[in-house]
CSV table of C-alpha atoms in Angstrom, one decimal:
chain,number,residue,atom,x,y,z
W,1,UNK,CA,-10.4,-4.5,-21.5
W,2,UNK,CA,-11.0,-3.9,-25.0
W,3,UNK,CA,-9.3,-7.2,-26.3
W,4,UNK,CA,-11.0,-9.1,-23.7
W,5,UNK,CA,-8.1,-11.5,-22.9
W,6,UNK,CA,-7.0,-12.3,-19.2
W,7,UNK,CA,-3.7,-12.0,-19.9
W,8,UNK,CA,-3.6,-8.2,-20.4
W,9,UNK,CA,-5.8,-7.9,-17.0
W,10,UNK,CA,-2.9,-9.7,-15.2
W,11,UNK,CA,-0.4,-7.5,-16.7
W,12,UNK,CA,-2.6,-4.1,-15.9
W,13,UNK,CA,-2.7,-5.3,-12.3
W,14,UNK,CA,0.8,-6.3,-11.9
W,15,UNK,CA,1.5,-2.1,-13.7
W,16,UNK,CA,-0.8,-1.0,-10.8
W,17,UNK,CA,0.9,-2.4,-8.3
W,18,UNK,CA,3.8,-1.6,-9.2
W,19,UNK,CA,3.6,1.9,-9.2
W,20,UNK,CA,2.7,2.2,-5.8
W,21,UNK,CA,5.4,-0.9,-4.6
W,22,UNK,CA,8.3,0.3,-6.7
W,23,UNK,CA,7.4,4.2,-5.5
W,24,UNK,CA,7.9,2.8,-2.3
W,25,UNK,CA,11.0,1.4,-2.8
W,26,UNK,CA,12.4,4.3,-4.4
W,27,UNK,CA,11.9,6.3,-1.5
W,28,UNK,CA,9.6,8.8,-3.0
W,29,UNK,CA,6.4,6.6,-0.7
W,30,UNK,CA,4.2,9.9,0.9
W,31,UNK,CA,6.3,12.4,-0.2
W,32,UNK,CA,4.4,13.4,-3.4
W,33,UNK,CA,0.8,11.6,-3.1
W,34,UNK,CA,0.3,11.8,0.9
W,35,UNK,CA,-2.4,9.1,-0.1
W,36,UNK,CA,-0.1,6.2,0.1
W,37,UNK,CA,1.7,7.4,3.5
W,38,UNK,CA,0.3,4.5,5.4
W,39,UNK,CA,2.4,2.0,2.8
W,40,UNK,CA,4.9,1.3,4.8
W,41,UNK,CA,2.2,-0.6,7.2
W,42,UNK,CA,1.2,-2.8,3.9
W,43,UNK,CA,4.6,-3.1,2.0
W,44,UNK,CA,4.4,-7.4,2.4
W,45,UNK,CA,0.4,-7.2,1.0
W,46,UNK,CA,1.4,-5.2,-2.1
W,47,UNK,CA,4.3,-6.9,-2.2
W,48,UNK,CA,2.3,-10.1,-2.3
W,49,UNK,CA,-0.2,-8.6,-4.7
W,50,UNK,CA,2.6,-7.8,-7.0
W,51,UNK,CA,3.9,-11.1,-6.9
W,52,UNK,CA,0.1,-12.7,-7.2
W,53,UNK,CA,-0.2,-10.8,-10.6
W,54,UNK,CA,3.3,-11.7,-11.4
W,55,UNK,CA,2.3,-15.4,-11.3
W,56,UNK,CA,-0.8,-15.5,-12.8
W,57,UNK,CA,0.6,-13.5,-15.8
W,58,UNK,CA,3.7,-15.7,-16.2
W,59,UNK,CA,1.3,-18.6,-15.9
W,60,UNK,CA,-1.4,-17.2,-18.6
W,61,UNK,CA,1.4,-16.4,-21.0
W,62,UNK,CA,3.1,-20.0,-20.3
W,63,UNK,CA,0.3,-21.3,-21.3
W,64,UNK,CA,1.0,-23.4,-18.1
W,65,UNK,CA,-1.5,-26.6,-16.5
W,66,UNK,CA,-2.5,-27.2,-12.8
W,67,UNK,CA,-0.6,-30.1,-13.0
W,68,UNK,CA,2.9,-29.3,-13.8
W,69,UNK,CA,5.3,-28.4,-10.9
W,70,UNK,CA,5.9,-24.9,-12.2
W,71,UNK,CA,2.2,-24.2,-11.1
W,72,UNK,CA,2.5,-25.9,-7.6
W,73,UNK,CA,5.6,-23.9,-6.5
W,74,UNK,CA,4.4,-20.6,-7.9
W,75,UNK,CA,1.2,-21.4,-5.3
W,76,UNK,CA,3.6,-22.4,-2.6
W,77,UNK,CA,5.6,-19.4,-2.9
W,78,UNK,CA,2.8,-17.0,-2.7
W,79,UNK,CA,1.7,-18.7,0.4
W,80,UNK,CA,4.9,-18.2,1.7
W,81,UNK,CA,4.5,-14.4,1.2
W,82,UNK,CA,1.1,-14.4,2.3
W,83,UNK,CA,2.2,-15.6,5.6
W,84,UNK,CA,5.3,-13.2,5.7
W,85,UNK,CA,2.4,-10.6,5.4
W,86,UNK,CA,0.3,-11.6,8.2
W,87,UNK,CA,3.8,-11.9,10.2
W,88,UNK,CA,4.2,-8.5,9.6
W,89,UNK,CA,1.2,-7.1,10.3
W,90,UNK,CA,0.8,-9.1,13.6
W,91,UNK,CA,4.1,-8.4,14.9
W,92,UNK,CA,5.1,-5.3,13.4
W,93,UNK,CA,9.5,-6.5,12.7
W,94,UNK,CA,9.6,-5.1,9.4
W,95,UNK,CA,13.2,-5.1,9.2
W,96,UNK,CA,13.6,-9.5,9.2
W,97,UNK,CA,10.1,-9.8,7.2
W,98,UNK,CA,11.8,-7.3,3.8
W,99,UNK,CA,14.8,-9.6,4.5
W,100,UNK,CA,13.2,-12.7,4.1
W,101,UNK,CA,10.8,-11.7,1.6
W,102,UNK,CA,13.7,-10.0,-0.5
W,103,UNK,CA,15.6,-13.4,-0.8
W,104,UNK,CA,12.6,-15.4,-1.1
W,105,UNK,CA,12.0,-12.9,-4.4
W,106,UNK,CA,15.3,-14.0,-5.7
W,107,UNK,CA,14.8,-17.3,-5.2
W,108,UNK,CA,11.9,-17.2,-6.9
W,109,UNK,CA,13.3,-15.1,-10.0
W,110,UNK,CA,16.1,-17.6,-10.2
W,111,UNK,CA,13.5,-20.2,-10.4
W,112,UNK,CA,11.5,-18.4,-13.1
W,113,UNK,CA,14.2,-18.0,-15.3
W,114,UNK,CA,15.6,-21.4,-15.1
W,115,UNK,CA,12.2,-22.5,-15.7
W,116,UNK,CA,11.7,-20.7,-18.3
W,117,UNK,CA,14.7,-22.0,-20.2
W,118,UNK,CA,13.9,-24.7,-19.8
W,119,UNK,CA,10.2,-24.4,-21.5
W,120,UNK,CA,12.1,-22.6,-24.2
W,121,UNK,CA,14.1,-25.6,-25.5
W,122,UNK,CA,10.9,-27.7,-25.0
W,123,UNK,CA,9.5,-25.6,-28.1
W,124,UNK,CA,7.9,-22.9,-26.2
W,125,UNK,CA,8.4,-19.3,-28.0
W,126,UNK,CA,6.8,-17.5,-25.3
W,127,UNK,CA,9.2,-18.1,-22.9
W,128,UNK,CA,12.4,-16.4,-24.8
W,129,UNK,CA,10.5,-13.0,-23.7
W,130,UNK,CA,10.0,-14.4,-20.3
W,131,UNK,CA,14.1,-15.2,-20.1
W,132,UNK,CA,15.0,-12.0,-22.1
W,133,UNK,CA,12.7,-10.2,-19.3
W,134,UNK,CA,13.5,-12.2,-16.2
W,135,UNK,CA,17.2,-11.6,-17.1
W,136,UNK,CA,17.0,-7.8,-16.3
W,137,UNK,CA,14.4,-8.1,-13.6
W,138,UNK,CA,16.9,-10.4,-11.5
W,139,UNK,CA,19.9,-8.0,-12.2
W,140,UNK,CA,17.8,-5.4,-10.6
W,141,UNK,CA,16.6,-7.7,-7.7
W,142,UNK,CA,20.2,-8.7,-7.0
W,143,UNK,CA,21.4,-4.9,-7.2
W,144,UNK,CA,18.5,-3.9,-4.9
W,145,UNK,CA,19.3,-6.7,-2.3
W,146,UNK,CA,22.9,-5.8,-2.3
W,147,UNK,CA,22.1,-2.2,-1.5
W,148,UNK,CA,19.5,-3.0,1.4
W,149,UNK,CA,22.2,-5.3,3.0
């Protein structure tokens, strides 16, 4: 807050999340805070918030217009989680909704990193941390896919 640039806020969000959606994951969800026992309910919401601040941080740092495709997928994908979360909460199948939202995660990292290559050889420094970064955080998305399935 102190630097007063929006950047950091996404990034803060994104941690904040991510403590809770990653505890979840882990399996420790309940057993330690008993505040977040009701997570399991909400896993698509935080999962969507995590991927909102995701975005908007990749986007911020990107230095990325309204007008480039990038932008207009990024929206379209988190539409497409926002509507895996109100699937979820209407009808309560858990099970297909992680599935679905799981490989349209990797989709999406695949897409970021590509992206981000690709932004790299067009001059952009900012983008060899997202690829350096990216690279890891698909490596553990594939790893955590291949253990759910």
């Amino acid at each position: 807050f102190s630097v007063r640039d929006t950047l950091y806020l996404y990034y803060c969000g994104y941690l904040l999340i991510g403590i809770f959606f990653f505890n979840y994951i882990s399996g420790n969800y309940g057993y330690r805070w008993n505040i977040i026992s009701y997570f399991p309910n909400y896993f698509i919401i935080f999962g969507f918030l995590l991927s909102l601040f995701t975005s908007l941080f990749l986007l911020e740092l990107l230095h990325i217009k309204k007008q480039e495709l990038i932008f207009k997928v990024n929206l379209g994908f988190l539409l497409f989680i926002f509507l895996l979360a109100i699937i979820n909460l209407g009808t309560g199948h858990l099970a297909s909704v992680v599935t679905l939202f799981n490989y349209g995660l990797l989709v999406y990292y695949f897409y970021i990193l590509f992206y981000s290559i690709w932004y790299y050889q067009k001059g952009n420094l900012n983008a060899r941390f997202v690829v350096f970064g990216f690279s890891f955080y698909l490596l553990g998305a594939i790893l955590n896919i291949i253990m759910l399935t």
